[in-house]
Coordinates of C-alpha atoms in Angstrom, one line a residue:
M1 CA -0.1 0.1 0.0
T2 CA 1.0 3.7 -0.6
H3 CA 1.9 5.9 2.4
L4 CA -1.6 7.8 1.9
E5 CA -3.4 4.3 2.2
D6 CA -1.2 3.5 5.3
R7 CA -2.2 6.7 6.9
L8 CA -5.9 6.3 6.2
T9 CA -5.9 2.7 7.5
S10 CA -4.2 3.8 10.7
A11 CA -6.5 6.6 11.4
L12 CA -9.7 4.3 10.8
S13 CA -8.1 1.7 12.9
D14 CA -7.4 4.0 15.8
Y15 CA -10.9 5.5 15.8
P16 CA -13.4 2.9 15.1
V17 CA -16.9 4.1 14.3
E18 CA -19.7 2.3 16.3
P19 CA -23.3 2.3 15.1
A20 CA -25.5 4.4 17.2
P21 CA -27.5 2.7 19.7
D22 CA -30.9 3.8 18.5
L23 CA -30.1 3.2 14.6
F24 CA -32.7 0.3 14.6
E25 CA -35.5 2.5 16.2
R26 CA -34.7 5.1 13.8
V27 CA -34.9 2.8 10.7
V28 CA -38.2 1.5 12.0
D29 CA -39.4 5.1 12.5
G30 CA -38.4 6.1 9.3
I31 CA -40.2 3.1 7.5
A32 CA -43.3 3.8 9.5
A33 CA -43.3 7.6 8.6
D34 CA -42.7 6.7 5.0
R35 CA -45.7 4.3 5.0
A36 CA -47.8 7.0 6.8
R37 CA -46.9 9.3 4.0
R38 CA -47.9 7.1 1.4
R39 CA -51.1 6.6 2.8
A40 CA -51.6 10.2 3.2
V41 CA -50.9 11.1 -0.5
A42 CA -53.2 8.1 -1.5
R43 CA -55.9 9.5 0.7
W44 CA -55.6 13.0 -0.5
S45 CA -55.4 11.6 -4.2
T46 CA -58.7 9.9 -3.7
V47 CA -60.3 12.9 -2.2
A48 CA -59.5 15.1 -5.1
V49 CA -60.5 12.8 -7.7
A50 CA -63.9 12.4 -5.6
V51 CA -64.2 16.1 -5.6
V52 CA -63.2 16.7 -9.4
V53 CA -66.0 13.6 -10.3
L54 CA -68.5 15.4 -8.1
A55 CA -67.8 18.8 -9.6
V56 CA -68.5 17.6 -13.0
T57 CA -71.3 15.6 -12.3
A58 CA -72.9 18.5 -10.5
V59 CA -72.0 20.9 -13.6
L60 CA -73.5 18.4 -16.1
T61 CA -76.7 17.5 -14.1
L62 CA -77.6 21.1 -12.7
T63 CA -76.5 23.3 -15.6
P64 CA -79.6 24.4 -17.9
R65 CA -79.3 23.4 -21.3
V66 CA -80.2 25.6 -24.5
N67 CA -80.8 23.6 -27.5
G68 CA -78.8 20.7 -26.0
A69 CA -75.9 22.9 -25.1
L70 CA -74.9 24.1 -21.6
A71 CA -75.9 27.5 -20.8
M72 CA -74.0 28.2 -17.4
P73 CA -74.3 31.7 -15.9
W74 CA -70.8 33.4 -16.1
W75 CA -70.9 33.8 -12.3
I76 CA -70.9 30.2 -11.4
L77 CA -67.3 29.9 -13.5
E78 CA -66.1 32.9 -11.7
V79 CA -66.8 31.5 -8.3
A80 CA -65.5 28.1 -9.1
T81 CA -62.4 29.7 -10.4
N82 CA -62.0 31.7 -7.1
L83 CA -62.5 28.6 -5.0
A84 CA -59.7 26.6 -7.2
L85 CA -57.2 29.6 -6.7
V86 CA -57.6 29.6 -3.1
A87 CA -57.3 25.8 -2.9
I88 CA -54.1 26.1 -4.9
A89 CA -52.6 28.8 -2.8
L90 CA -53.5 26.8 0.5
W91 CA -52.4 23.3 -0.8
L92 CA -49.5 23.7 -3.1
G93 CA -47.5 26.1 -0.9
P94 CA -47.3 23.9 1.9
F95 CA -46.8 21.1 -0.2
I96 CA -43.7 22.6 -1.9
K97 CA -42.4 23.7 1.8
R98 CA -42.8 20.1 3.0
F99 CA -39.8 19.2 0.7
G100 CA -37.9 22.2 1.5
R101 CA -37.5 21.9 5.1
A102 CA -34.5 19.8 5.0
Y103 CA -33.0 22.5 2.5
A104 CA -33.7 25.3 5.1
A105 CA -32.3 23.1 7.8
D106 CA -29.0 22.8 5.9
V107 CA -28.8 26.4 5.0
F108 CA -29.4 27.6 8.6
H109 CA -27.8 25.0 10.5
D110 CA -25.8 27.8 12.6
N111 CA -29.0 29.6 13.2
P112 CA -31.9 27.2 13.4
L113 CA -34.3 29.8 15.2
T114 CA -33.4 32.2 12.4
G115 CA -34.3 29.7 9.8
K116 CA -37.6 28.9 11.4
S117 CA -38.5 32.7 11.7
Y118 CA -37.6 33.1 8.0
I119 CA -39.8 30.4 6.9
V120 CA -42.7 31.8 8.7
L121 CA -42.2 35.2 7.3
T122 CA -42.0 34.0 3.8
D123 CA -45.3 32.2 4.3
I124 CA -47.0 35.3 5.5
V125 CA -45.4 37.1 2.4
Y126 CA -46.6 34.4 0.1
Y127 CA -50.0 34.3 1.3
L128 CA -50.4 38.1 1.3
I129 CA -49.3 37.8 -2.6
F130 CA -51.6 35.1 -3.4
A131 CA -54.5 37.1 -1.7
A132 CA -53.8 40.2 -3.6
Y133 CA -53.6 38.3 -6.9
I134 CA -57.0 36.8 -6.3
L135 CA -58.4 40.0 -5.4
F136 CA -56.8 42.0 -8.1
T137 CA -58.2 39.3 -10.9
L138 CA -61.5 39.0 -9.3
R139 CA -64.6 40.1 -11.3
V140 CA -67.9 40.9 -10.1
G141 CA -69.4 41.4 -13.5
P142 CA -68.8 40.0 -16.9
E143 CA -66.2 41.7 -19.1
P144 CA -67.1 43.0 -22.4
T145 CA -64.3 41.4 -23.9
W146 CA -65.5 37.9 -23.2
A147 CA -67.9 37.8 -26.1
L148 CA -69.1 39.8 -29.2
T149 CA -72.8 40.0 -28.3
Q150 CA -74.0 41.9 -25.3
P151 CA -75.5 41.6 -22.4
I152 CA -73.2 38.5 -21.5
T153 CA -75.1 36.2 -19.4
D154 CA -73.5 32.7 -19.9
V155 CA -70.0 31.1 -19.9
T156 CA -68.2 32.1 -23.0
A157 CA -64.9 30.9 -24.6
G158 CA -63.5 34.5 -23.7
Q159 CA -64.1 33.9 -20.1
V160 CA -62.9 30.4 -20.2
K161 CA -59.8 31.7 -21.5
F162 CA -59.5 34.4 -18.8
E163 CA -60.1 32.1 -15.8
L164 CA -57.4 29.5 -17.3
E165 CA -55.0 32.5 -17.3
R166 CA -55.7 33.2 -13.7
I167 CA -55.0 29.8 -12.6
G168 CA -51.7 29.8 -14.8
G169 CA -50.9 33.2 -13.1
I170 CA -51.0 31.9 -9.8
L171 CA -49.0 28.8 -10.5
L172 CA -46.4 30.9 -12.1
I173 CA -46.4 33.2 -9.1
I174 CA -45.7 30.4 -6.7
G175 CA -43.2 28.8 -9.0
I176 CA -41.3 32.2 -9.0
L177 CA -41.5 33.0 -5.4
H178 CA -40.1 29.5 -4.6
G179 CA -37.6 29.7 -7.2
L180 CA -36.2 33.1 -5.8
N181 CA -36.5 31.6 -2.3
I182 CA -34.1 28.8 -3.3
V183 CA -31.6 31.2 -4.6
L184 CA -31.7 33.6 -1.9
M185 CA -32.0 31.6 1.1
P186 CA -28.2 30.3 0.9
V187 CA -27.0 33.9 0.6
L188 CA -29.0 35.0 3.5
G189 CA -28.0 31.7 5.4
R190 CA -24.2 32.6 4.9
L191 CA -24.9 36.3 5.8
F192 CA -26.4 35.2 9.2
S193 CA -23.7 32.8 9.8
L194 CA -21.0 35.5 9.2
N195 CA -22.7 37.7 11.3
R196 CA -22.5 35.2 14.2
R197 CA -18.9 34.7 13.7
L198 CA -17.8 38.3 13.3
P199 CA -16.0 39.5 16.7
V200 CA -18.0 42.1 18.6
P201 CA -15.8 45.4 19.2

């Protein structure tokens, strides 16, 4: 063996690594947590599918028909879109944050309390931005650009396009905010770490 290999062998033999006494318990807990997580995902997926099926069934059965075509009042689609925006804001944000907790813990390992406060503050900012977006795009009356004929009483292709753009807009905002957070969090964590290490005059 080379000199480097001899030194590595000597160092490893002088300081043997013993497994943690609670290693088996932690592995069992991890397996149980993973099983519970899969059950929760399956349960929420089933609930989501049931809600979609129920909504589609309600639309097809309760919406009046004119000459065989659905004639849904415009405000029903507006209310449904607002509910969808609120559901996306309340579900997608925490869902993404659940996968970013380990990332935040690594970034703020020198300042765990600061990291927790940072995450709480960013959540507040996110929900304020989501609420502002929903209120800015809310419509209490049909837009003249939704159809060529006036007055507008039923859902038109223009309104459908507008509501789809609203849903795409909130998804874009969520993606941009979390992308900026991923980029800025290491910088802030480094600044906080340096601030703690600097000597006090």
